[in-house]
Short mmCIF file of C-alpha atoms in Angstrom, two decimals:
data_model
loop_
_atom_site.label_atom_id
_atom_site.label_comp_id
_atom_site.label_asym_id
_atom_site.label_seq_id
_atom_site.Cartn_x
_atom_site.Cartn_y
_atom_site.Cartn_z
CA MET A 1 -65.92 -99.49 239.34
CA SER A 2 -66.16 -98.89 242.61
CA GLY A 3 -69.60 -96.64 242.63
CA ARG A 4 -71.62 -95.53 245.14
CA LYS A 5 -73.99 -97.89 246.79
CA LEU A 6 -77.05 -97.35 248.23
CA ARG A 7 -79.06 -98.54 251.41
CA VAL A 8 -82.62 -98.71 252.20
CA GLN A 9 -84.74 -100.43 254.58
CA VAL A 10 -87.55 -102.64 252.68
CA PRO A 11 -90.40 -103.39 255.11
CA MET A 12 -90.96 -107.42 255.75
CA ARG A 13 -94.60 -107.95 255.76
CA TRP A 14 -95.90 -111.28 257.78
CA ALA A 15 -97.98 -112.61 254.39
CA ASP A 16 -94.06 -112.59 252.56
CA MET A 17 -93.40 -115.07 254.67
CA ASP A 18 -94.00 -118.88 253.54
CA ALA A 19 -94.30 -122.03 255.76
CA TYR A 20 -90.41 -122.45 256.77
CA GLY A 21 -90.44 -118.64 258.21
CA HIS A 22 -88.60 -117.38 255.26
CA ILE A 23 -89.69 -114.37 253.18
CA ASN A 24 -91.21 -116.25 249.79
CA ASN A 25 -89.27 -116.69 246.60
CA VAL A 26 -92.12 -114.22 245.10
CA ASN A 27 -92.16 -112.06 247.14
CA LEU A 28 -88.61 -111.12 247.89
CA VAL A 29 -89.00 -109.94 244.06
CA ARG A 30 -91.58 -107.32 245.07
CA MET A 31 -88.76 -106.23 248.12
CA MET A 32 -86.45 -105.53 245.33
CA GLU A 33 -88.97 -103.16 243.66
CA GLU A 34 -89.50 -101.47 246.23
CA ALA A 35 -86.00 -101.20 247.46
CA ARG A 36 -85.14 -99.46 243.62
CA ILE A 37 -88.29 -97.24 244.03
CA ALA A 38 -87.14 -96.48 247.60
CA GLY A 39 -83.68 -96.12 246.11
CA PHE A 40 -83.50 -94.23 242.40
CA GLY A 41 -87.16 -93.44 242.38
CA VAL A 42 -90.46 -94.07 240.12
CA PRO A 43 -90.63 -93.70 236.67
CA GLY A 44 -91.72 -89.90 235.76
CA GLY A 45 -95.58 -89.77 235.44
CA THR A 46 -96.40 -92.70 237.48
CA GLY A 47 -98.48 -92.25 240.74
CA LYS A 48 -98.76 -89.81 242.92
CA PRO A 49 -96.08 -87.63 244.57
CA GLY A 50 -95.07 -88.87 248.28
CA THR A 51 -91.42 -89.35 249.77
CA GLU A 52 -88.83 -88.99 248.21
CA PRO A 53 -85.74 -90.79 246.98
CA LEU A 54 -82.59 -91.19 247.92
CA VAL A 55 -80.73 -90.33 244.57
CA ASN A 56 -83.95 -89.29 241.59
CA LEU A 57 -82.92 -91.02 239.33
CA PHE A 58 -86.44 -92.27 237.12
CA SER A 59 -88.54 -88.91 237.10
CA THR A 60 -86.91 -86.99 234.22
CA ILE A 61 -87.28 -89.40 231.71
CA PRO A 62 -89.00 -88.63 228.80
CA GLU A 63 -92.62 -88.75 228.15
CA ALA A 64 -94.08 -91.73 226.44
CA THR A 65 -90.93 -93.30 227.76
CA GLN A 66 -91.44 -96.25 229.97
CA ILE A 67 -88.46 -97.98 232.02
CA LEU A 68 -89.59 -101.79 232.07
CA VAL A 69 -88.28 -104.66 233.17
CA VAL A 70 -86.85 -107.32 231.15
CA GLU A 71 -84.99 -109.89 233.57
CA HIS A 72 -84.25 -110.42 237.21
CA ARG A 73 -82.24 -112.61 239.10
CA VAL A 74 -81.85 -113.64 242.18
CA ARG A 75 -79.88 -115.95 244.15
CA TYR A 76 -80.23 -117.05 247.71
CA VAL A 77 -77.48 -117.09 249.50
CA VAL A 78 -78.66 -117.95 252.71
CA PRO A 79 -82.42 -117.37 253.46
CA LEU A 80 -83.78 -114.41 254.80
CA ASP A 81 -86.12 -114.83 257.92
CA TYR A 82 -89.10 -113.00 258.24
CA ARG A 83 -88.72 -110.12 260.88
CA ASN A 84 -90.79 -107.44 261.78
CA VAL A 85 -88.63 -104.84 261.52
CA PRO A 86 -87.13 -103.62 257.53
CA ALA A 87 -84.20 -105.22 255.87
CA ASP A 88 -81.88 -103.66 254.62
CA ALA A 89 -80.76 -103.72 250.86
CA ASP A 90 -77.80 -102.10 249.16
CA LEU A 91 -78.05 -101.12 245.48
CA TRP A 92 -75.79 -100.18 242.81
CA ILE A 93 -75.66 -99.99 238.83
CA SER A 94 -73.58 -102.41 236.79
CA GLY A 95 -74.19 -103.93 233.09
CA VAL A 96 -75.24 -100.10 231.87
CA LYS A 97 -74.95 -101.23 227.82
CA PRO A 98 -76.81 -99.21 224.99
CA ALA A 99 -80.68 -99.67 225.78
CA SER A 100 -80.21 -101.61 229.26
CA PHE A 101 -78.68 -101.36 232.90
CA ASP A 102 -78.64 -103.83 235.72
CA ILE A 103 -79.77 -102.45 239.45
CA CYS A 104 -77.78 -104.73 241.85
CA TYR A 105 -78.84 -105.84 245.10
CA GLU A 106 -77.89 -107.64 248.04
CA PHE A 107 -80.31 -108.09 251.13
CA HIS A 108 -79.25 -107.74 254.52
CA ASP A 109 -80.49 -109.75 257.74
CA PRO A 110 -81.37 -106.64 259.65
CA VAL A 111 -80.84 -107.59 263.11
CA ASP A 112 -77.55 -109.71 262.24
CA GLY A 113 -76.42 -107.91 259.03
CA GLY A 114 -75.68 -111.17 257.64
CA LEU A 115 -75.73 -111.01 253.62
CA ARG A 116 -78.47 -113.62 252.51
CA VAL A 117 -79.74 -112.45 248.80
CA LYS A 118 -77.88 -111.58 245.64
CA ALA A 119 -79.97 -110.34 243.00
CA THR A 120 -80.03 -107.96 239.68
CA THR A 121 -83.33 -106.82 238.01
CA THR A 122 -82.57 -105.98 233.81
CA LEU A 123 -84.26 -102.50 232.90
CA ALA A 124 -84.41 -100.80 229.48
CA PHE A 125 -85.73 -97.57 227.99
CA PHE A 126 -88.92 -98.40 225.83
CA SER A 127 -90.46 -96.40 223.84
CA VAL A 128 -94.42 -96.60 223.72
CA ASN A 129 -95.06 -94.79 220.45
CA GLU A 130 -92.68 -96.51 218.87
CA GLY A 131 -93.29 -100.27 221.03
CA ARG A 132 -89.12 -100.67 220.36
CA LEU A 133 -86.25 -99.90 223.32
CA LEU A 134 -84.76 -96.98 223.61
CA ARG A 135 -81.38 -96.19 223.86
CA ILE A 136 -80.58 -94.79 227.28
CA PRO A 137 -80.30 -90.98 226.98
CA ALA A 138 -77.32 -89.12 227.67
CA ALA A 139 -78.24 -87.38 230.52
CA HIS A 140 -79.11 -90.98 232.49
CA ARG A 141 -76.20 -93.01 231.11
CA GLU A 142 -74.19 -89.81 233.46
CA ALA A 143 -76.39 -89.61 236.67
CA LEU A 144 -75.73 -93.93 236.59
CA GLU A 145 -72.06 -93.73 236.70
CA GLU A 146 -72.11 -92.59 240.46
CA PHE A 147 -73.53 -95.32 241.17
CA ARG A 148 -71.63 -98.01 238.73
CA GLY A 149 -70.18 -100.55 240.42
CA GLU A 150 -69.20 -104.55 239.96
CA PRO A 151 -72.01 -107.26 239.26
CA VAL A 152 -73.58 -109.70 241.31
CA PHE A 153 -72.83 -112.03 238.94
CA ARG A 154 -69.94 -113.41 236.81
CA SER A 155 -72.59 -114.40 234.22
#
């Protein structure tokens, strides 16, 4: 599998830094969310219009359906030092199952390009009305395939 990867830039804020000058682990999860939204968009019916994502995968989900975070997994290869320029993040899809899929991330230092962080977020479609997970609709499953690649982690 060698699907298309998206590259987005994610701002690093002064407040994201810990006492060692690195991006704090909690703020890295926020950066994952910002990368995911910049790359694939916001779920339909949330927020107000703004800039368009690189690929709009999530705005067309059915009404009363949510895309929920099931799990995050993060590996710090090398600390991501704070810089006053955005970090580069590559995103792609892996681990597509009937009701969930993974977004994979690789964060790179914006100056030297070195790999700093590998991560995944598992997302699932959830029915608000039924209170349960939903199978990923065929149209969304098909759209995910363009970006499907190898997982970041091997279990």
